[in-house]
């Protein structure tokens, strides 16, 4: 037998001829390119027909190379000697995890994940490994297409929300003008007042939805800009609770901001206000009309804001999911929102260097806990230093 012939062993390398038929059969059953190589030299001993086709396309020649040193190209375009890849794979703690290479085949470059597995050996026999080539080209193309689709969706999302802002603002002004004109002409019929109020409420709802969508677009594109200023979170929380009192009252919910000493640090007022507002809106929506409490306190290196409701609660498996885009705390409110509020909350809190978590049990309500470093950068300071002064810091 010619040692250079495909499927044969090189001279001086006894691969145990009694095992060769079993190895050849094992390779023949594999639907993807497979090689049997010597661990010490990385020389190809056996190859199935798929491996021969792959290498023929690469080399433009019929026999397997005697040294088994086929050159591929890594993802960055650098040349890779397969003879070096195989020892590298065998030296890893998990050689089966493999590496990804790019090989030219049929006039195009295709991605393959190359992995090696040692074969069980017996004393006195050569140590061999099976090397497999899994074609990942289709998967990689699908990943690229998915990334492109997601990017196009986010771009459309951003453009559409900006375009909706202007006509909605004009509609809001028109409703206000109609109400003003009607009041100038005398008493407004109750049914007209009712329709105007419904229109204003719905426009307000659309405006909030568009604002949320704009926030998501900014978050996705990394355009969150923070303007830090001295801010008392306790006072801000009270203001937001007062603003939401009417909305909460319509569902019979009692909102309470527990008394607190000033909790002053450097934060972005509008962003933190939005965090508290979104948490309150969420609590009202899922709180089943039961009391909601807001608590603010200062700790050594951070401020803490808690919003507690007594609603249906959140299952353990959902506590992380609800902070993702387009996710909701309950399937019973699918028509109530797009599931953006908590995603925006987490993004704004993390932009401040903080974190948010939820503690909840089904049937026993939920408590959302926001922690934010005092200066919004996530840096820690001397715990002995008072962190909730009674007067705003100077900012120096």
CSV table of C-alpha atoms in Angstrom, one decimal:
chain,number,residue,atom,x,y,z
A,1,UNK,CA,0.0,0.0,0.0
A,2,UNK,CA,1.3,3.4,-0.9
A,3,UNK,CA,1.9,5.5,2.3
A,4,UNK,CA,0.9,8.7,0.4
A,5,UNK,CA,-2.4,7.2,-0.7
A,6,UNK,CA,-5.5,8.7,1.0
A,7,UNK,CA,-6.6,6.6,3.9
A,8,UNK,CA,-3.2,5.0,4.5
A,9,UNK,CA,-0.6,5.4,7.3
A,10,UNK,CA,2.8,6.9,6.7
A,11,UNK,CA,5.8,4.7,6.9
A,12,UNK,CA,7.0,3.9,10.4
A,13,UNK,CA,3.6,4.8,12.0
A,14,UNK,CA,1.9,1.6,13.1
A,15,UNK,CA,-1.8,2.5,13.5
A,16,UNK,CA,-2.6,-1.1,14.4
A,17,UNK,CA,-3.9,-2.6,11.2
A,18,UNK,CA,-6.5,-4.6,13.1
A,19,UNK,CA,-8.2,-1.4,14.2
A,20,UNK,CA,-8.1,0.3,10.8
A,21,UNK,CA,-11.3,-1.2,9.5
A,22,UNK,CA,-13.2,-0.1,12.6
A,23,UNK,CA,-11.7,3.4,12.3
A,24,UNK,CA,-12.5,3.6,8.5
A,25,UNK,CA,-16.1,2.5,9.2
A,26,UNK,CA,-16.4,5.0,12.0
A,27,UNK,CA,-15.3,7.8,9.7
A,28,UNK,CA,-17.5,6.7,6.9
A,29,UNK,CA,-20.5,7.0,9.1
A,30,UNK,CA,-19.9,10.7,9.8
A,31,UNK,CA,-21.8,13.1,7.6
A,32,UNK,CA,-19.1,15.9,8.1
A,33,UNK,CA,-15.4,16.0,7.4
A,34,UNK,CA,-13.4,13.8,9.8
A,35,UNK,CA,-9.8,12.9,10.2
A,36,UNK,CA,-7.8,10.5,12.3
A,37,UNK,CA,-4.5,12.0,13.3
A,38,UNK,CA,-1.4,11.0,15.3
A,39,UNK,CA,-1.3,13.0,18.5
A,40,UNK,CA,2.4,13.4,18.4
A,41,UNK,CA,2.9,14.5,14.8
A,42,UNK,CA,-0.5,15.7,13.9
A,43,UNK,CA,-0.1,13.7,10.6
A,44,UNK,CA,-3.3,12.6,8.9
A,45,UNK,CA,-3.7,8.8,9.1
A,46,UNK,CA,-7.2,8.4,7.8
A,47,UNK,CA,-9.9,10.7,6.3
A,48,UNK,CA,-13.5,10.1,5.3
A,49,UNK,CA,-14.7,11.2,1.9
A,50,UNK,CA,-16.1,14.5,3.2
A,51,UNK,CA,-12.6,15.4,4.5
A,52,UNK,CA,-11.0,14.4,1.2
A,53,UNK,CA,-13.4,16.6,-0.7
A,54,UNK,CA,-12.8,19.5,1.7
A,55,UNK,CA,-9.0,19.2,1.3
A,56,UNK,CA,-9.1,18.6,-2.4
A,57,UNK,CA,-11.1,21.9,-2.8
A,58,UNK,CA,-8.4,23.6,-0.7
A,59,UNK,CA,-5.4,22.1,-2.3
A,60,UNK,CA,-6.5,21.5,-5.9
A,61,UNK,CA,-4.8,18.1,-5.7
A,62,UNK,CA,-6.0,14.5,-5.1
A,63,UNK,CA,-3.9,13.0,-2.4
A,64,UNK,CA,-3.8,14.0,1.2
A,65,UNK,CA,-0.6,15.8,2.0
A,66,UNK,CA,2.0,13.6,3.6
A,67,UNK,CA,2.6,15.9,6.5
A,68,UNK,CA,-1.1,16.7,7.1
A,69,UNK,CA,-0.3,20.4,7.4
A,70,UNK,CA,-3.2,22.0,5.6
A,71,UNK,CA,-3.2,25.8,5.8
A,72,UNK,CA,-6.4,27.6,6.7
A,73,UNK,CA,-7.3,31.2,7.5
A,74,UNK,CA,-8.5,32.3,10.9
A,75,UNK,CA,-11.3,34.8,11.3
A,76,UNK,CA,-8.9,37.7,11.2
A,77,UNK,CA,-7.4,36.4,8.0
A,78,UNK,CA,-4.1,35.2,9.5
A,79,UNK,CA,-2.8,31.8,8.3
A,80,UNK,CA,-3.2,28.8,10.5
A,81,UNK,CA,-1.4,25.5,10.2
A,82,UNK,CA,-3.7,22.7,11.0
A,83,UNK,CA,-0.7,20.8,12.2
A,84,UNK,CA,-0.4,23.4,15.0
A,85,UNK,CA,-4.1,23.7,15.6
A,86,UNK,CA,-4.5,20.1,16.5
A,87,UNK,CA,-1.8,20.0,19.2
A,88,UNK,CA,-3.3,23.2,20.5
A,89,UNK,CA,-6.8,21.6,20.7
A,90,UNK,CA,-5.5,18.5,22.4
A,91,UNK,CA,-3.7,20.6,25.0
A,92,UNK,CA,-6.8,22.4,26.1
A,93,UNK,CA,-8.9,21.4,29.0
A,94,UNK,CA,-11.9,20.9,26.7
A,95,UNK,CA,-10.4,20.1,23.3
A,96,UNK,CA,-13.9,19.4,21.9
A,97,UNK,CA,-14.8,23.0,22.2
A,98,UNK,CA,-12.7,23.6,19.1
A,99,UNK,CA,-11.7,26.7,17.2
A,100,UNK,CA,-13.3,28.3,14.2
A,101,UNK,CA,-11.5,28.6,10.9
A,102,UNK,CA,-12.3,29.9,7.5
A,103,UNK,CA,-11.6,27.7,4.5
A,104,UNK,CA,-12.1,28.4,0.8
A,105,UNK,CA,-14.4,25.9,-0.8
A,106,UNK,CA,-16.3,25.9,-4.1
A,107,UNK,CA,-15.2,29.5,-4.8
A,108,UNK,CA,-16.2,31.0,-1.4
A,109,UNK,CA,-15.0,31.1,2.1
A,110,UNK,CA,-16.8,28.9,4.5
A,111,UNK,CA,-16.6,28.8,8.3
A,112,UNK,CA,-15.7,25.6,10.1
A,113,UNK,CA,-15.5,24.7,13.8
A,114,UNK,CA,-12.6,22.4,14.1
A,115,UNK,CA,-12.5,20.2,17.2
A,116,UNK,CA,-10.4,17.2,18.3
A,117,UNK,CA,-11.2,14.3,20.6
A,118,UNK,CA,-8.6,11.7,21.7
A,119,UNK,CA,-9.6,8.2,20.8
A,120,UNK,CA,-9.4,5.5,23.5
A,121,UNK,CA,-6.0,3.7,23.1
A,122,UNK,CA,-4.4,0.6,24.3
A,123,UNK,CA,-0.8,0.1,25.6
A,124,UNK,CA,1.7,-0.1,22.8
A,125,UNK,CA,-0.5,1.5,20.2
A,126,UNK,CA,-0.2,5.0,18.7
A,127,UNK,CA,-2.2,7.7,20.4
A,128,UNK,CA,-4.8,9.0,17.9
A,129,UNK,CA,-7.5,11.6,17.8
A,130,UNK,CA,-10.5,12.3,15.7
A,131,UNK,CA,-10.6,15.8,14.2
A,132,UNK,CA,-14.0,17.1,13.0
A,133,UNK,CA,-14.9,20.0,10.8
A,134,UNK,CA,-18.5,21.3,11.4
A,135,UNK,CA,-19.7,23.7,8.7
A,136,UNK,CA,-20.9,26.8,10.5
A,137,UNK,CA,-21.4,29.0,7.4
A,138,UNK,CA,-25.2,28.9,7.4
A,139,UNK,CA,-25.3,29.7,11.1
A,140,UNK,CA,-22.9,32.6,10.7
A,141,UNK,CA,-24.8,34.1,7.8
A,142,UNK,CA,-28.0,33.8,9.8
A,143,UNK,CA,-26.4,35.6,12.7
A,144,UNK,CA,-25.2,38.4,10.4
A,145,UNK,CA,-28.7,38.7,8.9
A,146,UNK,CA,-30.3,38.8,12.4
A,147,UNK,CA,-27.9,41.5,13.5
A,148,UNK,CA,-28.7,43.5,10.4
A,149,UNK,CA,-32.5,43.0,10.9
A,150,UNK,CA,-32.2,44.1,14.6
A,151,UNK,CA,-30.2,47.2,13.5
A,152,UNK,CA,-32.7,48.1,10.9
A,153,UNK,CA,-35.6,47.6,13.4
A,154,UNK,CA,-33.9,49.9,15.9
A,155,UNK,CA,-33.2,52.5,13.2
A,156,UNK,CA,-36.9,52.4,12.2
A,157,UNK,CA,-37.9,52.5,15.8
A,158,UNK,CA,-35.9,55.7,16.4
A,159,UNK,CA,-37.0,57.5,13.2
A,160,UNK,CA,-40.6,56.6,13.7
A,161,UNK,CA,-40.8,57.9,17.2
A,162,UNK,CA,-39.1,61.2,16.2
A,163,UNK,CA,-41.6,61.6,13.3
A,164,UNK,CA,-44.6,60.9,15.6
A,165,UNK,CA,-43.6,63.6,18.1
A,166,UNK,CA,-44.4,66.6,15.9
A,167,UNK,CA,-48.0,65.6,14.7
A,168,UNK,CA,-48.9,64.6,18.3
A,169,UNK,CA,-47.7,67.9,19.6
A,170,UNK,CA,-49.9,69.7,17.0
A,171,UNK,CA,-52.9,67.5,17.9
A,172,UNK,CA,-52.4,68.4,21.6
A,173,UNK,CA,-52.3,72.1,20.8
A,174,UNK,CA,-55.5,71.7,18.7
A,175,UNK,CA,-57.4,70.0,21.6
A,176,UNK,CA,-56.3,72.7,24.0
A,177,UNK,CA,-57.4,75.4,21.5
A,178,UNK,CA,-60.8,73.8,21.0
A,179,UNK,CA,-61.4,73.8,24.8
A,180,UNK,CA,-60.3,77.4,25.1
A,181,UNK,CA,-62.6,78.6,22.2
A,182,UNK,CA,-65.5,76.6,23.6
A,183,UNK,CA,-65.1,78.1,27.0
A,184,UNK,CA,-65.0,81.6,25.5
A,185,UNK,CA,-68.4,81.0,23.8
A,186,UNK,CA,-70.0,80.3,27.1
A,187,UNK,CA,-71.0,77.1,28.9
A,188,UNK,CA,-69.6,74.0,27.3
A,189,UNK,CA,-72.0,71.1,26.9
A,190,UNK,CA,-71.1,68.2,29.1
A,191,UNK,CA,-70.7,65.8,26.2
A,192,UNK,CA,-68.3,68.2,24.5
A,193,UNK,CA,-66.3,68.5,27.7
A,194,UNK,CA,-66.2,64.7,28.1
A,195,UNK,CA,-64.9,64.2,24.6
A,196,UNK,CA,-62.3,66.8,25.0
A,197,UNK,CA,-61.1,65.2,28.3
A,198,UNK,CA,-61.0,61.8,26.6
A,199,UNK,CA,-58.9,63.3,23.8
A,200,UNK,CA,-56.5,65.0,26.2
A,201,UNK,CA,-56.0,61.8,28.2
A,202,UNK,CA,-55.4,59.7,25.1
A,203,UNK,CA,-53.0,62.2,23.7
A,204,UNK,CA,-51.2,62.3,27.0
A,205,UNK,CA,-51.0,58.5,27.0
A,206,UNK,CA,-49.6,58.6,23.4
A,207,UNK,CA,-47.1,61.3,24.4
A,208,UNK,CA,-45.8,59.1,27.3
A,209,UNK,CA,-45.5,56.1,25.0
A,210,UNK,CA,-43.6,58.0,22.5
A,211,UNK,CA,-41.3,59.4,25.2
A,212,UNK,CA,-40.6,55.9,26.3
A,213,UNK,CA,-39.9,54.8,22.7
A,214,UNK,CA,-37.5,57.7,22.3
A,215,UNK,CA,-35.7,56.8,25.5
A,216,UNK,CA,-35.3,53.2,24.3
A,217,UNK,CA,-33.9,54.5,21.0
A,218,UNK,CA,-31.4,56.6,22.9
A,219,UNK,CA,-30.5,53.6,25.2
A,220,UNK,CA,-30.0,51.3,22.3
A,221,UNK,CA,-27.7,53.7,20.5
A,222,UNK,CA,-25.8,54.7,23.6
A,223,UNK,CA,-27.0,58.3,23.6
A,224,UNK,CA,-28.0,58.7,27.3
A,225,UNK,CA,-26.7,62.0,28.5
A,226,UNK,CA,-26.7,62.8,32.2
A,227,UNK,CA,-26.7,66.2,33.8
A,228,UNK,CA,-25.7,65.9,37.4
A,229,UNK,CA,-26.8,68.4,40.0
A,230,UNK,CA,-27.3,68.5,43.8
A,231,UNK,CA,-30.6,66.8,44.4
A,232,UNK,CA,-32.7,65.7,47.4
A,233,UNK,CA,-34.1,62.3,46.5
A,234,UNK,CA,-36.6,62.4,49.4
A,235,UNK,CA,-38.1,65.7,48.2
A,236,UNK,CA,-38.2,64.5,44.6
A,237,UNK,CA,-39.9,61.2,45.6
A,238,UNK,CA,-42.6,63.3,47.4
A,239,UNK,CA,-43.2,65.4,44.4
A,240,UNK,CA,-43.6,62.4,42.1
A,241,UNK,CA,-46.0,60.8,44.6
A,242,UNK,CA,-48.1,64.0,44.7
A,243,UNK,CA,-48.2,64.1,40.9
A,244,UNK,CA,-49.4,60.5,40.7
A,245,UNK,CA,-52.0,60.8,43.4
A,246,UNK,CA,-54.9,61.5,41.0
A,247,UNK,CA,-54.0,58.6,38.7
A,248,UNK,CA,-53.7,56.3,41.7
A,249,UNK,CA,-57.0,57.5,43.2
A,250,UNK,CA,-58.9,56.6,40.1
A,251,UNK,CA,-58.1,52.9,40.9
A,252,UNK,CA,-58.6,53.3,44.6
A,253,UNK,CA,-54.9,53.1,45.3
A,254,UNK,CA,-53.4,55.0,48.2
A,255,UNK,CA,-49.9,56.3,47.5
A,256,UNK,CA,-47.6,57.1,50.5
A,257,UNK,CA,-44.1,58.6,50.5
A,258,UNK,CA,-42.7,57.7,53.9
A,259,UNK,CA,-41.2,60.6,55.8
A,260,UNK,CA,-37.4,60.8,55.4
A,261,UNK,CA,-34.6,63.1,56.3
A,262,UNK,CA,-32.9,64.8,53.3
A,263,UNK,CA,-31.1,62.3,51.1
A,264,UNK,CA,-28.9,64.6,49.0
A,265,UNK,CA,-26.4,63.7,46.3
A,266,UNK,CA,-25.5,64.5,42.7
A,267,UNK,CA,-27.9,63.0,40.3
A,268,UNK,CA,-29.7,63.7,37.0
A,269,UNK,CA,-33.0,65.2,38.2
A,270,UNK,CA,-35.1,64.3,35.1
A,271,UNK,CA,-33.7,60.8,34.8
A,272,UNK,CA,-34.2,59.9,38.5
A,273,UNK,CA,-37.7,61.4,38.4
A,274,UNK,CA,-38.4,59.2,35.4
A,275,UNK,CA,-37.1,56.2,37.3
A,276,UNK,CA,-39.5,56.8,40.3
A,277,UNK,CA,-42.4,57.7,38.0
A,278,UNK,CA,-42.0,54.5,35.9
A,279,UNK,CA,-41.8,52.4,39.1
A,280,UNK,CA,-44.9,54.1,40.5
A,281,UNK,CA,-46.8,53.6,37.2
A,282,UNK,CA,-45.8,50.0,37.2
A,283,UNK,CA,-46.9,49.6,40.9
A,284,UNK,CA,-50.3,51.2,40.2
A,285,UNK,CA,-50.9,49.0,37.1
A,286,UNK,CA,-50.1,45.7,38.9
A,287,UNK,CA,-50.9,46.7,42.5
A,288,UNK,CA,-54.5,45.5,42.5
A,289,UNK,CA,-55.6,48.8,44.0
A,290,UNK,CA,-53.8,48.2,47.3
A,291,UNK,CA,-51.6,50.7,49.1
A,292,UNK,CA,-48.2,51.6,47.6
A,293,UNK,CA,-45.3,53.0,49.6
A,294,UNK,CA,-42.2,54.8,48.5
A,295,UNK,CA,-39.2,54.9,50.8
A,296,UNK,CA,-35.9,56.8,50.4
A,297,UNK,CA,-32.9,56.5,52.6
A,298,UNK,CA,-29.1,57.1,52.5
A,299,UNK,CA,-26.4,54.6,53.2
A,300,UNK,CA,-22.6,54.9,53.5
A,301,UNK,CA,-21.9,55.1,49.8
A,302,UNK,CA,-25.2,55.2,48.1
A,303,UNK,CA,-28.8,56.3,48.1
A,304,UNK,CA,-31.7,53.8,48.1
A,305,UNK,CA,-35.2,54.2,46.7
A,306,UNK,CA,-37.8,51.6,47.3
A,307,UNK,CA,-41.3,51.2,45.8
A,308,UNK,CA,-43.4,48.6,47.4
A,309,UNK,CA,-46.8,47.4,46.3
A,310,UNK,CA,-49.1,44.7,47.6
A,311,UNK,CA,-50.2,43.3,44.3
A,312,UNK,CA,-50.0,39.8,42.7
A,313,UNK,CA,-46.2,39.6,43.0
A,314,UNK,CA,-43.7,38.2,40.5
A,315,UNK,CA,-42.7,34.6,40.0
A,316,UNK,CA,-39.0,33.8,40.7
A,317,UNK,CA,-38.3,32.9,37.1
A,318,UNK,CA,-39.6,36.2,35.9
A,319,UNK,CA,-37.7,38.6,38.2
A,320,UNK,CA,-34.8,39.1,35.7
A,321,UNK,CA,-36.9,38.8,32.5
A,322,UNK,CA,-39.1,41.8,33.4
A,323,UNK,CA,-36.2,44.2,33.0
A,324,UNK,CA,-35.8,43.3,29.3
A,325,UNK,CA,-37.3,45.2,26.5
A,326,UNK,CA,-41.0,44.4,25.6
A,327,UNK,CA,-41.4,42.2,28.7
A,328,UNK,CA,-44.2,42.5,31.1
A,329,UNK,CA,-44.7,41.5,34.7
A,330,UNK,CA,-48.0,39.8,34.0
A,331,UNK,CA,-49.6,38.3,30.9
A,332,UNK,CA,-52.9,39.8,32.1
A,333,UNK,CA,-51.8,43.3,31.0
A,334,UNK,CA,-50.5,42.6,27.5
A,335,UNK,CA,-52.6,45.4,26.1
A,336,UNK,CA,-51.7,47.9,28.7
A,337,UNK,CA,-48.1,48.6,27.7
A,338,UNK,CA,-45.2,47.7,25.4
A,339,UNK,CA,-43.2,46.5,28.4
A,340,UNK,CA,-40.6,49.3,28.2
A,341,UNK,CA,-40.9,50.9,31.6
A,342,UNK,CA,-38.7,48.6,33.7
A,343,UNK,CA,-36.2,48.3,30.9
A,344,UNK,CA,-35.9,52.1,30.8
A,345,UNK,CA,-35.6,52.2,34.6
A,346,UNK,CA,-32.8,49.7,34.7
A,347,UNK,CA,-30.9,51.5,31.9
A,348,UNK,CA,-31.2,54.9,33.6
A,349,UNK,CA,-30.1,53.5,37.0
A,350,UNK,CA,-27.1,51.7,35.4
A,351,UNK,CA,-26.2,54.9,33.6
A,352,UNK,CA,-25.9,56.4,37.1
A,353,UNK,CA,-23.6,53.6,38.1
A,354,UNK,CA,-26.4,52.0,40.2
A,355,UNK,CA,-28.4,48.8,40.2
A,356,UNK,CA,-32.0,47.7,40.6
A,357,UNK,CA,-33.5,44.5,42.0
A,358,UNK,CA,-36.9,43.2,42.9
A,359,UNK,CA,-38.0,41.2,45.9
A,360,UNK,CA,-41.3,39.5,45.4
A,361,UNK,CA,-43.4,36.5,46.2
A,362,UNK,CA,-46.5,35.5,44.2
A,363,UNK,CA,-49.6,36.8,46.0
A,364,UNK,CA,-47.5,39.0,48.4
A,365,UNK,CA,-46.6,42.0,46.4
A,366,UNK,CA,-43.3,43.3,45.1
A,367,UNK,CA,-40.6,45.8,46.2
A,368,UNK,CA,-38.3,47.4,43.7
A,369,UNK,CA,-35.1,48.6,45.2
A,370,UNK,CA,-32.9,51.1,43.4
A,371,UNK,CA,-29.4,51.9,44.7
A,372,UNK,CA,-27.4,54.8,43.2
A,373,UNK,CA,-23.9,56.0,44.3
A,374,UNK,CA,-23.9,59.5,45.6
A,375,UNK,CA,-22.0,61.1,42.7
A,376,UNK,CA,-23.5,59.0,40.0
A,377,UNK,CA,-20.1,57.4,39.0
A,378,UNK,CA,-20.2,54.3,41.0
A,379,UNK,CA,-17.1,55.3,43.0
A,380,UNK,CA,-17.0,54.5,46.7
A,381,UNK,CA,-15.9,57.0,49.4
A,382,UNK,CA,-15.0,56.9,53.0
A,383,UNK,CA,-17.9,55.2,54.8
A,384,UNK,CA,-17.2,57.3,57.9
A,385,UNK,CA,-18.1,60.5,55.9
A,386,UNK,CA,-21.8,61.5,56.3
A,387,UNK,CA,-23.5,60.6,53.0
A,388,UNK,CA,-26.8,62.2,53.5
A,389,UNK,CA,-26.1,65.8,54.4
A,390,UNK,CA,-28.8,68.2,55.4
A,391,UNK,CA,-27.6,70.8,52.8
A,392,UNK,CA,-26.8,70.2,49.1
A,393,UNK,CA,-23.1,69.6,48.4
A,394,UNK,CA,-21.3,72.4,46.6
A,395,UNK,CA,-20.2,70.2,43.7
A,396,UNK,CA,-16.5,71.1,44.2
